[in-house]
GROMACS .gro file of N, CA and C in nm:
model
  513
    1MET      N    1 -13.681  -2.848  16.596
    1MET     CA    2 -13.665  -2.956  16.496
    1MET      C    3 -13.743  -3.128  16.500
    2GLY      N    4 -13.706  -3.189  16.590
    2GLY     CA    5 -13.759  -3.294  16.649
    2GLY      C    6 -13.919  -3.267  16.633
    3GLY      N    7 -13.956  -3.178  16.696
    3GLY     CA    8 -14.125  -3.143  16.697
    3GLY      C    9 -14.173  -3.169  16.543
    4SER      N   10 -14.134  -3.086  16.461
    4SER     CA   11 -14.161  -3.053  16.356
    4SER      C   12 -14.170  -3.228  16.250
    5LYS      N   13 -14.069  -3.256  16.269
    5LYS     CA   14 -14.072  -3.412  16.196
    5LYS      C   15 -14.184  -3.519  16.252
    6SER      N   16 -14.185  -3.491  16.369
    6SER     CA   17 -14.286  -3.613  16.402
    6SER      C   18 -14.392  -3.583  16.374
    7LYS      N   19 -14.420  -3.428  16.373
    7LYS     CA   20 -14.554  -3.384  16.318
    7LYS      C   21 -14.572  -3.411  16.179
    8MET      N   22 -14.461  -3.416  16.094
    8MET     CA   23 -14.485  -3.450  15.924
    8MET      C   24 -14.567  -3.606  15.957
    9VAL      N   25 -14.460  -3.700  16.046
    9VAL     CA   26 -14.484  -3.828  16.069
    9VAL      C   27 -14.641  -3.817  16.074
   10ILE      N   28 -14.698  -3.767  16.175
   10ILE     CA   29 -14.831  -3.782  16.181
   10ILE      C   30 -14.916  -3.759  16.123
   11MET      N   31 -14.897  -3.607  16.035
   11MET     CA   32 -14.994  -3.617  15.938
   11MET      C   33 -14.978  -3.712  15.804
   12PHE      N   34 -14.897  -3.751  15.792
   12PHE     CA   35 -14.852  -3.842  15.656
   12PHE      C   36 -14.928  -3.981  15.755
   13VAL      N   37 -14.941  -4.032  15.809
   13VAL     CA   38 -15.007  -4.135  15.874
   13VAL      C   39 -15.133  -4.119  15.842
   14MET      N   40 -15.164  -4.021  15.922
   14MET     CA   41 -15.334  -3.945  15.937
   14MET      C   42 -15.392  -3.963  15.787
   15LEU      N   43 -15.280  -3.939  15.679
   15LEU     CA   44 -15.400  -3.946  15.559
   15LEU      C   45 -15.395  -4.027  15.456
   16LEU      N   46 -15.265  -4.133  15.494
   16LEU     CA   47 -15.266  -4.270  15.472
   16LEU      C   48 -15.407  -4.315  15.490
   17ILE      N   49 -15.405  -4.307  15.652
   17ILE     CA   50 -15.540  -4.393  15.708
   17ILE      C   51 -15.723  -4.304  15.656
   18ILE      N   52 -15.687  -4.186  15.623
   18ILE     CA   53 -15.811  -4.107  15.565
   18ILE      C   54 -15.810  -4.158  15.436
   19PHE      N   55 -15.717  -4.208  15.324
   19PHE     CA   56 -15.753  -4.217  15.195
   19PHE      C   57 -15.785  -4.378  15.210
   20LYS      N   58 -15.733  -4.441  15.244
   20LYS     CA   59 -15.695  -4.587  15.272
   20LYS      C   60 -15.848  -4.656  15.364
   21SER      N   61 -15.921  -4.573  15.461
   21SER     CA   62 -16.061  -4.585  15.483
   21SER      C   63 -16.180  -4.557  15.432
   22GLY      N   64 -16.157  -4.467  15.317
   22GLY     CA   65 -16.275  -4.448  15.256
   22GLY      C   66 -16.269  -4.466  15.116
   23TRP      N   67 -16.196  -4.586  15.084
   23TRP     CA   68 -16.129  -4.550  14.938
   23TRP      C   69 -16.111  -4.698  14.906
   24SER      N   70 -16.191  -4.744  14.808
   24SER     CA   71 -16.134  -4.865  14.757
   24SER      C   72 -16.080  -4.939  14.646
   25GLU      N   73 -16.022  -4.975  14.608
   25GLU     CA   74 -15.912  -4.997  14.428
   25GLU      C   75 -15.978  -5.091  14.366
   26GLY      N   76 -16.178  -5.139  14.410
   26GLY     CA   77 -16.220  -5.200  14.309
   26GLY      C   78 -16.279  -5.310  14.336
   27CYS      N   79 -16.353  -5.363  14.265
   27CYS     CA   80 -16.393  -5.473  14.331
   27CYS      C   81 -16.313  -5.617  14.282
   28LEU      N   82 -16.369  -5.751  14.359
   28LEU     CA   83 -16.239  -5.844  14.419
   28LEU      C   84 -16.269  -5.915  14.255
   29ASP      N   85 -16.189  -5.985  14.232
   29ASP     CA   86 -16.186  -6.088  14.083
   29ASP      C   87 -16.286  -6.150  14.068
   30HIS      N   88 -16.298  -6.247  14.222
   30HIS     CA   89 -16.394  -6.366  14.181
   30HIS      C   90 -16.522  -6.295  14.195
   31GLU      N   91 -16.585  -6.160  14.244
   31GLU     CA   92 -16.720  -6.097  14.261
   31GLU      C   93 -16.695  -6.074  14.074
   32ARG      N   94 -16.631  -6.029  14.008
   32ARG     CA   95 -16.649  -5.960  13.886
   32ARG      C   96 -16.659  -6.108  13.774
   33PHE      N   97 -16.546  -6.177  13.800
   33PHE     CA   98 -16.590  -6.314  13.738
   33PHE      C   99 -16.743  -6.397  13.767
   34ALA      N  100 -16.789  -6.397  13.865
   34ALA     CA  101 -16.937  -6.399  13.902
   34ALA      C  102 -17.043  -6.308  13.797
   35LEU      N  103 -16.994  -6.218  13.844
   35LEU     CA  104 -17.104  -6.058  13.720
   35LEU      C  105 -17.120  -6.115  13.590
   36LEU      N  106 -16.997  -6.174  13.538
   36LEU     CA  107 -16.953  -6.191  13.372
   36LEU      C  108 -17.056  -6.329  13.350
   37ARG      N  109 -17.064  -6.407  13.489
   37ARG     CA  110 -17.156  -6.546  13.421
   37ARG      C  111 -17.288  -6.531  13.432
   38LEU      N  112 -17.322  -6.399  13.574
   38LEU     CA  113 -17.464  -6.355  13.584
   38LEU      C  114 -17.503  -6.305  13.419
   39LYS      N  115 -17.424  -6.210  13.365
   39LYS     CA  116 -17.422  -6.138  13.236
   39LYS      C  117 -17.481  -6.250  13.131
   40HIS      N  118 -17.401  -6.377  13.116
   40HIS     CA  119 -17.403  -6.446  13.017
   40HIS      C  120 -17.553  -6.545  13.027
   41LEU      N  121 -17.564  -6.594  13.140
   41LEU     CA  122 -17.726  -6.626  13.189
   41LEU      C  123 -17.824  -6.586  13.157
   42PHE      N  124 -17.800  -6.438  13.227
   42PHE     CA  125 -17.944  -6.371  13.175
   42PHE      C  126 -17.972  -6.328  13.034
   43ASP      N  127 -17.851  -6.314  12.960
   43ASP     CA  128 -17.845  -6.233  12.844
   43ASP      C  129 -17.780  -6.336  12.744
   44ASP      N  130 -17.847  -6.380  12.656
   44ASP     CA  131 -17.724  -6.533  12.611
   44ASP      C  132 -17.659  -6.449  12.506
   45THR      N  133 -17.713  -6.378  12.429
   45THR     CA  134 -17.630  -6.264  12.371
   45THR      C  135 -17.504  -6.243  12.384
   46GLY      N  136 -17.481  -6.221  12.534
   46GLY     CA  137 -17.345  -6.139  12.589
   46GLY      C  138 -17.315  -6.019  12.597
   47SER      N  139 -17.419  -5.929  12.543
   47SER     CA  140 -17.409  -5.787  12.482
   47SER      C  141 -17.510  -5.715  12.591
   48TYR      N  142 -17.535  -5.766  12.653
   48TYR     CA  143 -17.601  -5.668  12.778
   48TYR      C  144 -17.602  -5.699  12.938
   49PRO      N  145 -17.544  -5.598  13.000
   49PRO     CA  146 -17.532  -5.475  13.032
   49PRO      C  147 -17.421  -5.432  12.902
   50TYR      N  148 -17.358  -5.374  12.871
   50TYR     CA  149 -17.271  -5.304  12.792
   50TYR      C  150 -17.119  -5.305  12.841
   51ASP      N  151 -17.148  -5.233  12.972
   51ASP     CA  152 -17.019  -5.234  13.043
   51ASP      C  153 -16.982  -5.371  13.094
   52TRP      N  154 -17.035  -5.447  13.126
   52TRP     CA  155 -17.010  -5.590  13.175
   52TRP      C  156 -16.938  -5.659  13.081
   53VAL      N  157 -16.770  -5.624  13.076
   53VAL     CA  158 -16.703  -5.675  13.003
   53VAL      C  159 -16.561  -5.725  13.075
   54ASP      N  160 -16.493  -5.817  13.003
   54ASP     CA  161 -16.367  -5.887  13.061
   54ASP      C  162 -16.251  -5.770  12.997
   55GLY      N  163 -16.143  -5.764  13.031
   55GLY     CA  164 -16.075  -5.762  12.947
   55GLY      C  165 -15.980  -5.572  12.984
   56GLU      N  166 -15.946  -5.528  12.951
   56GLU     CA  167 -15.830  -5.386  12.949
   56GLU      C  168 -15.909  -5.301  12.963
   57GLY      N  169 -15.913  -5.241  13.097
   57GLY     CA  170 -15.969  -5.105  13.144
   57GLY      C  171 -16.163  -5.157  13.172
   58ALA      N  172 -16.197  -5.295  13.249
   58ALA     CA  173 -16.322  -5.290  13.283
   58ALA      C  174 -16.285  -5.384  13.378
   59ILE      N  175 -16.151  -5.382  13.465
   59ILE     CA  176 -16.183  -5.457  13.582
   59ILE      C  177 -16.212  -5.418  13.718
   60ASP      N  178 -16.274  -5.293  13.698
   60ASP     CA  179 -16.351  -5.263  13.841
   60ASP      C  180 -16.492  -5.272  13.799
   61CYS      N  181 -16.543  -5.340  13.839
   61CYS     CA  182 -16.708  -5.377  13.804
   61CYS      C  183 -16.796  -5.297  13.932
   62CYS      N  184 -16.761  -5.200  14.005
   62CYS     CA  185 -16.736  -5.130  14.106
   62CYS      C  186 -16.823  -5.045  14.054
   63GLN      N  187 -16.784  -5.027  13.913
   63GLN     CA  188 -16.836  -4.872  13.809
   63GLN      C  189 -16.940  -4.944  13.695
   64TRP      N  190 -16.929  -5.061  13.715
   64TRP     CA  191 -17.035  -5.117  13.633
   64TRP      C  192 -17.174  -5.050  13.657
   65GLU      N  193 -17.305  -5.046  13.552
   65GLU     CA  194 -17.430  -5.031  13.533
   65GLU      C  195 -17.505  -5.128  13.633
   66ARG      N  196 -17.577  -5.131  13.712
   66ARG     CA  197 -17.614  -5.209  13.793
   66ARG      C  198 -17.556  -5.259  13.916
   67VAL      N  199 -17.457  -5.265  13.956
   67VAL     CA  200 -17.404  -5.280  14.044
   67VAL      C  201 -17.335  -5.194  14.124
   68GLU      N  202 -17.375  -5.204  14.277
   68GLU     CA  203 -17.312  -5.094  14.350
   68GLU      C  204 -17.219  -5.200  14.495
   69CYS      N  205 -17.132  -5.132  14.506
   69CYS     CA  206 -17.019  -5.161  14.583
   69CYS      C  207 -17.016  -5.097  14.716
   70SER      N  208 -16.944  -5.164  14.819
   70SER     CA  209 -16.906  -5.101  14.932
   70SER      C  210 -16.791  -4.994  14.901
   71ASN      N  211 -16.761  -4.865  14.929
   71ASN     CA  212 -16.704  -4.778  14.888
   71ASN      C  213 -16.530  -4.787  15.023
   72THR      N  214 -16.576  -4.887  15.138
   72THR     CA  215 -16.440  -4.939  15.178
   72THR      C  216 -16.404  -5.054  15.174
   73THR      N  217 -16.504  -5.191  15.137
   73THR     CA  218 -16.436  -5.269  15.103
   73THR      C  219 -16.433  -5.307  14.960
   74GLY      N  220 -16.478  -5.238  14.893
   74GLY     CA  221 -16.501  -5.306  14.737
   74GLY      C  222 -16.589  -5.408  14.659
   75ARG      N  223 -16.678  -5.504  14.793
   75ARG     CA  224 -16.733  -5.592  14.803
   75ARG      C  225 -16.896  -5.504  14.741
   76VAL      N  226 -16.947  -5.631  14.631
   76VAL     CA  227 -17.054  -5.607  14.590
   76VAL      C  228 -17.165  -5.565  14.703
   77ILE      N  229 -17.207  -5.508  14.701
   77ILE     CA  230 -17.369  -5.467  14.802
   77ILE      C  231 -17.505  -5.480  14.752
   78ALA      N  232 -17.532  -5.413  14.622
   78ALA     CA  233 -17.645  -5.439  14.552
   78ALA      C  234 -17.634  -5.479  14.405
   79LEU      N  235 -17.736  -5.556  14.370
   79LEU     CA  236 -17.777  -5.590  14.243
   79LEU      C  237 -17.839  -5.577  14.184
   80ASP      N  238 -17.922  -5.487  14.068
   80ASP     CA  239 -18.030  -5.458  14.010
   80ASP      C  240 -18.024  -5.540  13.858
   81LEU      N  241 -18.084  -5.671  13.856
   81LEU     CA  242 -18.087  -5.733  13.746
   81LEU      C  243 -18.207  -5.742  13.696
   82PHE      N  244 -18.339  -5.635  13.697
   82PHE     CA  245 -18.401  -5.588  13.693
   82PHE      C  246 -18.452  -5.632  13.537
   83GLU      N  247 -18.521  -5.709  13.455
   83GLU     CA  248 -18.563  -5.705  13.356
   83GLU      C  249 -18.444  -5.748  13.247
   84MET      N  250 -18.339  -5.802  13.283
   84MET     CA  251 -18.209  -5.877  13.253
   84MET      C  252 -18.236  -5.987  13.145
   85TYR      N  253 -18.298  -6.066  13.177
   85TYR     CA  254 -18.310  -6.187  13.118
   85TYR      C  255 -18.367  -6.144  12.946
   86SER      N  256 -18.326  -6.161  12.861
   86SER     CA  257 -18.365  -6.181  12.745
   86SER      C  258 -18.419  -6.305  12.695
   87GLY      N  259 -18.438  -6.424  12.740
   87GLY     CA  260 -18.488  -6.541  12.687
   87GLY      C  261 -18.635  -6.523  12.644
   88GLU      N  262 -18.707  -6.667  12.603
   88GLU     CA  263 -18.821  -6.648  12.587
   88GLU      C  264 -18.912  -6.713  12.669
   89TYR      N  265 -18.850  -6.783  12.742
   89TYR     CA  266 -18.942  -6.876  12.796
   89TYR      C  267 -18.878  -6.937  12.959
   90SER      N  268 -18.987  -6.934  13.044
   90SER     CA  269 -18.933  -6.948  13.199
   90SER      C  270 -18.831  -7.022  13.216
   91TRP      N  271 -18.764  -7.010  13.303
   91TRP     CA  272 -18.653  -7.079  13.365
   91TRP      C  273 -18.645  -7.031  13.544
   92TYR      N  274 -18.577  -7.175  13.578
   92TYR     CA  275 -18.509  -7.200  13.668
   92TYR      C  276 -18.366  -7.114  13.740
   93LEU      N  277 -18.370  -7.025  13.828
   93LEU     CA  278 -18.251  -6.954  13.904
   93LEU      C  279 -18.161  -7.058  13.953
   94ASN      N  280 -18.047  -7.061  13.924
   94ASN     CA  281 -17.968  -7.162  14.080
   94ASN      C  282 -17.915  -7.058  14.147
   95ALA      N  283 -17.954  -7.023  14.250
   95ALA     CA  284 -17.942  -6.939  14.356
   95ALA      C  285 -17.763  -6.956  14.379
   96SER      N  286 -17.711  -7.046  14.369
   96SER     CA  287 -17.588  -7.063  14.433
   96SER      C  288 -17.505  -6.961  14.369
   97LEU      N  289 -17.542  -6.889  14.204
   97LEU     CA  290 -17.482  -6.792  14.181
   97LEU      C  291 -17.481  -6.703  14.244
   98PHE      N  292 -17.495  -6.656  14.342
   98PHE     CA  293 -17.498  -6.564  14.408
   98PHE      C  294 -17.400  -6.571  14.525
   99THR      N  295 -17.341  -6.661  14.586
   99THR     CA  296 -17.253  -6.707  14.696
   99THR      C  297 -17.146  -6.635  14.687
  100PRO      N  298 -17.084  -6.568  14.546
  100PRO     CA  299 -16.968  -6.540  14.548
  100PRO      C  300 -16.999  -6.382  14.618
  101PHE      N  301 -17.110  -6.314  14.631
  101PHE     CA  302 -17.131  -6.196  14.690
  101PHE      C  303 -17.162  -6.173  14.860
  102GLN      N  304 -17.054  -6.207  14.894
  102GLN     CA  305 -17.080  -6.227  15.033
  102GLN      C  306 -17.130  -6.115  15.117
  103GLN      N  307 -17.144  -5.981  15.043
  103GLN     CA  308 -17.177  -5.902  15.141
  103GLN      C  309 -17.292  -5.821  15.076
  104LEU      N  310 -17.359  -5.878  14.988
  104LEU     CA  311 -17.460  -5.847  14.923
  104LEU      C  312 -17.596  -5.810  15.024
  105GLU      N  313 -17.664  -5.680  14.969
  105GLU     CA  314 -17.789  -5.658  15.044
  105GLU      C  315 -17.873  -5.617  15.030
  106SER      N  316 -17.896  -5.601  14.870
  106SER     CA  317 -18.028  -5.601  14.771
  106SER      C  318 -17.971  -5.688  14.639
  107LEU      N  319 -18.104  -5.785  14.613
  107LEU     CA  320 -18.103  -5.817  14.486
  107LEU      C  321 -18.231  -5.796  14.467
  108ASP      N  322 -18.209  -5.742  14.324
  108ASP     CA  323 -18.350  -5.716  14.235
  108ASP      C  324 -18.316  -5.807  14.080
  109LEU      N  325 -18.448  -5.904  14.110
  109LEU     CA  326 -18.488  -6.009  14.020
  109LEU      C  327 -18.587  -5.953  13.945
  110THR      N  328 -18.634  -5.884  13.956
  110THR     CA  329 -18.795  -5.844  13.894
  110THR      C  330 -18.785  -5.862  13.741
  111ASP      N  331 -18.914  -5.895  13.695
  111ASP     CA  332 -18.938  -5.905  13.586
  111ASP      C  333 -18.835  -6.028  13.506
  112ASN      N  334 -18.782  -6.116  13.555
  112ASN     CA  335 -18.710  -6.196  13.427
  112ASN      C  336 -18.776  -6.364  13.360
  113LYS      N  337 -18.866  -6.396  13.398
  113LYS     CA  338 -18.941  -6.500  13.345
  113LYS      C  339 -18.864  -6.602  13.433
  114ILE      N  340 -18.842  -6.593  13.599
  114ILE     CA  341 -18.829  -6.690  13.680
  114ILE      C  342 -18.942  -6.767  13.730
  115ALA      N  343 -18.939  -6.936  13.685
  115ALA     CA  344 -19.036  -6.995  13.747
  115ALA      C  345 -19.015  -7.014  13.882
  116GLY      N  346 -18.880  -7.049  13.937
  116GLY     CA  347 -18.841  -7.044  14.038
  116GLY      C  348 -18.669  -7.091  14.046
  117CYS      N  349 -18.663  -7.151  14.209
  117CYS     CA  350 -18.519  -7.136  14.194
  117CYS      C  351 -18.472  -7.264  14.231
  118VAL      N  352 -18.393  -7.366  14.167
  118VAL     CA  353 -18.309  -7.473  14.197
  118VAL      C  354 -18.182  -7.378  14.348
  119GLU      N  355 -18.206  -7.506  14.387
  119GLU     CA  356 -18.026  -7.440  14.535
  119GLU      C  357 -18.100  -7.320  14.628
  120ASN      N  358 -18.261  -7.308  14.639
  120ASN     CA  359 -18.302  -7.181  14.672
  120ASN      C  360 -18.216  -7.169  14.790
  121GLU      N  361 -18.158  -7.257  14.879
  121GLU     CA  362 -18.107  -7.247  15.039
  121GLU      C  363 -17.966  -7.154  15.032
  122GLU      N  364 -17.934  -7.180  14.888
  122GLU     CA  365 -17.799  -7.115  14.902
  122GLU      C  366 -17.849  -6.982  14.925
  123PHE      N  367 -17.928  -6.877  14.887
  123PHE     CA  368 -17.977  -6.735  14.960
  123PHE      C  369 -17.959  -6.732  15.114
  124ASP      N  370 -17.963  -6.815  15.195
  124ASP     CA  371 -17.880  -6.845  15.319
  124ASP      C  372 -17.786  -6.788  15.365
  125SER      N  373 -17.673  -6.861  15.288
  125SER     CA  374 -17.567  -6.804  15.296
  125SER      C  375 -17.540  -6.639  15.272
  126LEU      N  376 -17.623  -6.579  15.241
  126LEU     CA  377 -17.582  -6.423  15.191
  126LEU      C  378 -17.676  -6.339  15.276
  127ARG      N  379 -17.563  -6.317  15.416
  127ARG     CA  380 -17.587  -6.288  15.512
  127ARG      C  381 -17.643  -6.154  15.562
  128ASP      N  382 -17.604  -6.132  15.478
  128ASP     CA  383 -17.624  -5.982  15.472
  128ASP      C  384 -17.773  -5.917  15.413
  129LEU      N  385 -17.815  -6.008  15.336
  129LEU     CA  386 -17.936  -5.970  15.196
  129LEU      C  387 -18.031  -5.898  15.294
  130GLU      N  388 -18.038  -5.809  15.318
  130GLU     CA  389 -18.189  -5.722  15.340
  130GLU      C  390 -18.307  -5.702  15.248
  131GLU      N  391 -18.278  -5.699  15.102
  131GLU     CA  392 -18.395  -5.706  15.032
  131GLU      C  393 -18.386  -5.788  14.918
  132LEU      N  394 -18.469  -5.872  14.876
  132LEU     CA  395 -18.463  -5.986  14.746
  132LEU      C  396 -18.567  -5.924  14.670
  133ASP      N  397 -18.577  -5.909  14.567
  133ASP     CA  398 -18.723  -5.854  14.495
  133ASP      C  399 -18.709  -5.940  14.358
  134ILE      N  400 -18.816  -6.022  14.424
  134ILE     CA  401 -18.844  -6.138  14.314
  134ILE      C  402 -18.980  -6.092  14.231
  135GLY      N  403 -19.054  -6.011  14.224
  135GLY     CA  404 -19.151  -5.920  14.183
  135GLY      C  405 -19.162  -5.996  14.021
  136ALA      N  406 -19.316  -5.974  13.979
  136ALA     CA  407 -19.335  -5.995  13.785
  136ALA      C  408 -19.253  -6.121  13.764
  137ASN      N  409 -19.229  -6.187  13.843
  137ASN     CA  410 -19.169  -6.337  13.766
  137ASN      C  411 -19.269  -6.430  13.731
  138LYS      N  412 -19.245  -6.568  13.713
  138LYS     CA  413 -19.356  -6.650  13.707
  138LYS      C  414 -19.341  -6.805  13.787
  139ILE      N  415 -19.273  -6.683  13.905
  139ILE     CA  416 -19.275  -6.813  14.053
  139ILE      C  417 -19.389  -6.836  14.108
  140ASP      N  418 -19.400  -7.018  14.109
  140ASP     CA  419 -19.529  -7.062  14.162
  140ASP      C  420 -19.484  -7.078  14.320
  141LYS      N  421 -19.379  -7.111  14.342
  141LYS     CA  422 -19.329  -7.130  14.493
  141LYS      C  423 -19.207  -7.091  14.543
  142PHE      N  424 -19.191  -7.009  14.621
  142PHE     CA  425 -19.062  -6.984  14.644
  142PHE      C  426 -19.039  -6.953  14.831
  143VAL      N  427 -18.969  -7.038  14.864
  143VAL     CA  428 -18.968  -7.083  14.995
  143VAL      C  429 -18.828  -6.943  15.055
  144VAL      N  430 -18.840  -6.885  15.164
  144VAL     CA  431 -18.721  -6.853  15.200
  144VAL      C  432 -18.688  -6.839  15.356
  145SER      N  433 -18.601  -6.940  15.343
  145SER     CA  434 -18.569  -6.972  15.471
  145SER      C  435 -18.509  -6.888  15.554
  146LYS      N  436 -18.526  -6.818  15.680
  146LYS     CA  437 -18.517  -6.749  15.762
  146LYS      C  438 -18.408  -6.836  15.910
  147GLY      N  439 -18.277  -6.835  15.880
  147GLY     CA  440 -18.219  -6.893  16.039
  147GLY      C  441 -18.139  -6.734  16.103
  148THR      N  442 -18.048  -6.825  16.149
  148THR     CA  443 -17.971  -6.701  16.217
  148THR      C  444 -17.873  -6.686  16.122
  149THR      N  445 -17.844  -6.711  16.015
  149THR     CA  446 -17.725  -6.680  15.953
  149THR      C  447 -17.795  -6.556  15.854
  150ASN      N  448 -17.910  -6.581  15.880
  150ASN     CA  449 -17.984  -6.442  15.743
  150ASN      C  450 -18.106  -6.348  15.810
  151THR      N  451 -18.058  -6.236  15.763
  151THR     CA  452 -18.134  -6.102  15.835
  151THR      C  453 -18.199  -6.066  15.744
  152THR      N  454 -18.289  -6.109  15.616
  152THR     CA  455 -18.362  -6.087  15.508
  152THR      C  456 -18.457  -5.988  15.589
  153LYS      N  457 -18.496  -5.852  15.522
  153LYS     CA  458 -18.600  -5.806  15.612
  153LYS      C  459 -18.714  -5.788  15.530
  154ASN      N  460 -18.687  -5.752  15.378
  154ASN     CA  461 -18.808  -5.767  15.278
  154ASN      C  462 -18.758  -5.810  15.128
  155VAL      N  463 -18.850  -5.912  15.127
  155VAL     CA  464 -18.862  -5.992  15.009
  155VAL      C  465 -19.009  -5.950  14.952
  156ASN      N  466 -18.993  -5.886  14.844
  156ASN     CA  467 -19.117  -5.813  14.775
  156ASN      C  468 -19.177  -5.956  14.632
  157PHE      N  469 -19.269  -6.002  14.645
  157PHE     CA  470 -19.325  -6.055  14.554
  157PHE      C  471 -19.416  -5.999  14.457
  158TYR      N  472 -19.448  -5.863  14.467
  158TYR     CA  473 -19.544  -5.829  14.390
  158TYR      C  474 -19.607  -5.852  14.249
  159LYS      N  475 -19.689  -5.846  14.207
  159LYS     CA  476 -19.732  -5.897  14.016
  159LYS      C  477 -19.659  -6.019  13.976
  160LEU      N  478 -19.636  -6.142  14.070
  160LEU     CA  479 -19.666  -6.279  14.053
  160LEU      C  480 -19.712  -6.317  13.959
  161THR      N  481 -19.723  -6.385  13.836
  161THR     CA  482 -19.833  -6.458  13.746
  161THR      C  483 -19.838  -6.589  13.804
  162GLY      N  484 -19.987  -6.611  13.745
  162GLY     CA  485 -20.063  -6.732  13.775
  162GLY      C  486 -20.066  -6.792  13.902
  163PHE      N  487 -20.112  -6.899  13.925
  163PHE     CA  488 -20.207  -6.931  14.053
  163PHE      C  489 -20.030  -6.960  14.134
  164PHE      N  490 -20.037  -6.929  14.260
  164PHE     CA  491 -19.920  -6.920  14.336
  164PHE      C  492 -19.879  -6.952  14.473
  165ALA      N  493 -19.853  -7.027  14.517
  165ALA     CA  494 -19.822  -7.031  14.667
  165ALA      C  495 -19.695  -6.966  14.721
  166ILE      N  496 -19.716  -6.860  14.798
  166ILE     CA  497 -19.567  -6.814  14.840
  166ILE      C  498 -19.554  -6.857  15.000
  167TRP      N  499 -19.422  -6.923  15.035
  167TRP     CA  500 -19.450  -6.998  15.129
  167TRP      C  501 -19.315  -6.891  15.185
  168PHE      N  502 -19.307  -6.835  15.328
  168PHE     CA  503 -19.200  -6.778  15.388
  168PHE      C  504 -19.192  -6.839  15.537
  169ILE      N  505 -19.114  -6.892  15.567
  169ILE     CA  506 -19.060  -6.979  15.647
  169ILE      C  507 -18.979  -6.918  15.739
  170ILE      N  508 -18.999  -6.931  15.871
  170ILE     CA  509 -18.891  -6.858  15.972
  170ILE      C  510 -18.848  -6.987  16.036
  171LEU      N  511 -18.746  -7.018  16.044
  171LEU     CA  512 -18.682  -7.146  16.158
  171LEU      C  513 -18.632  -7.090  16.229
   0.00000   0.00000   0.00000
């Protein structure tokens, strides 16, 4: 009788471990709020992407279009912001807007009329960033610092417009 009870307890504990290790309840609040700030920066009408909304039923930003999260941590690991900017003129991106995404591995900023970045060093705080795509923008100069805290492996600059100088500095 005691052996059967202990087997049940062991099975229950194993099921809990299995469910908790491969499942997340959704994105973190501060990452969801950061995504909503990005939405309003890129699209001043606030209408696109359509599922990036705050309120009832929209809490799990891991289910949102253009967002990929880790299945285990629920943290945002990839952002596809390709052609999201709706403004008419070139602008300077504040890289500190991405600091809430501490496990971000891939960031696609392609074709958003970005002329450059302010606080560019903030990309250094994204330790897991492996791919940064800034192609088809209006960037004249872009400096990516690679210290011991950043392991960015792939920075894509394809189709930059105008006369440009790209500096890739390894410190």
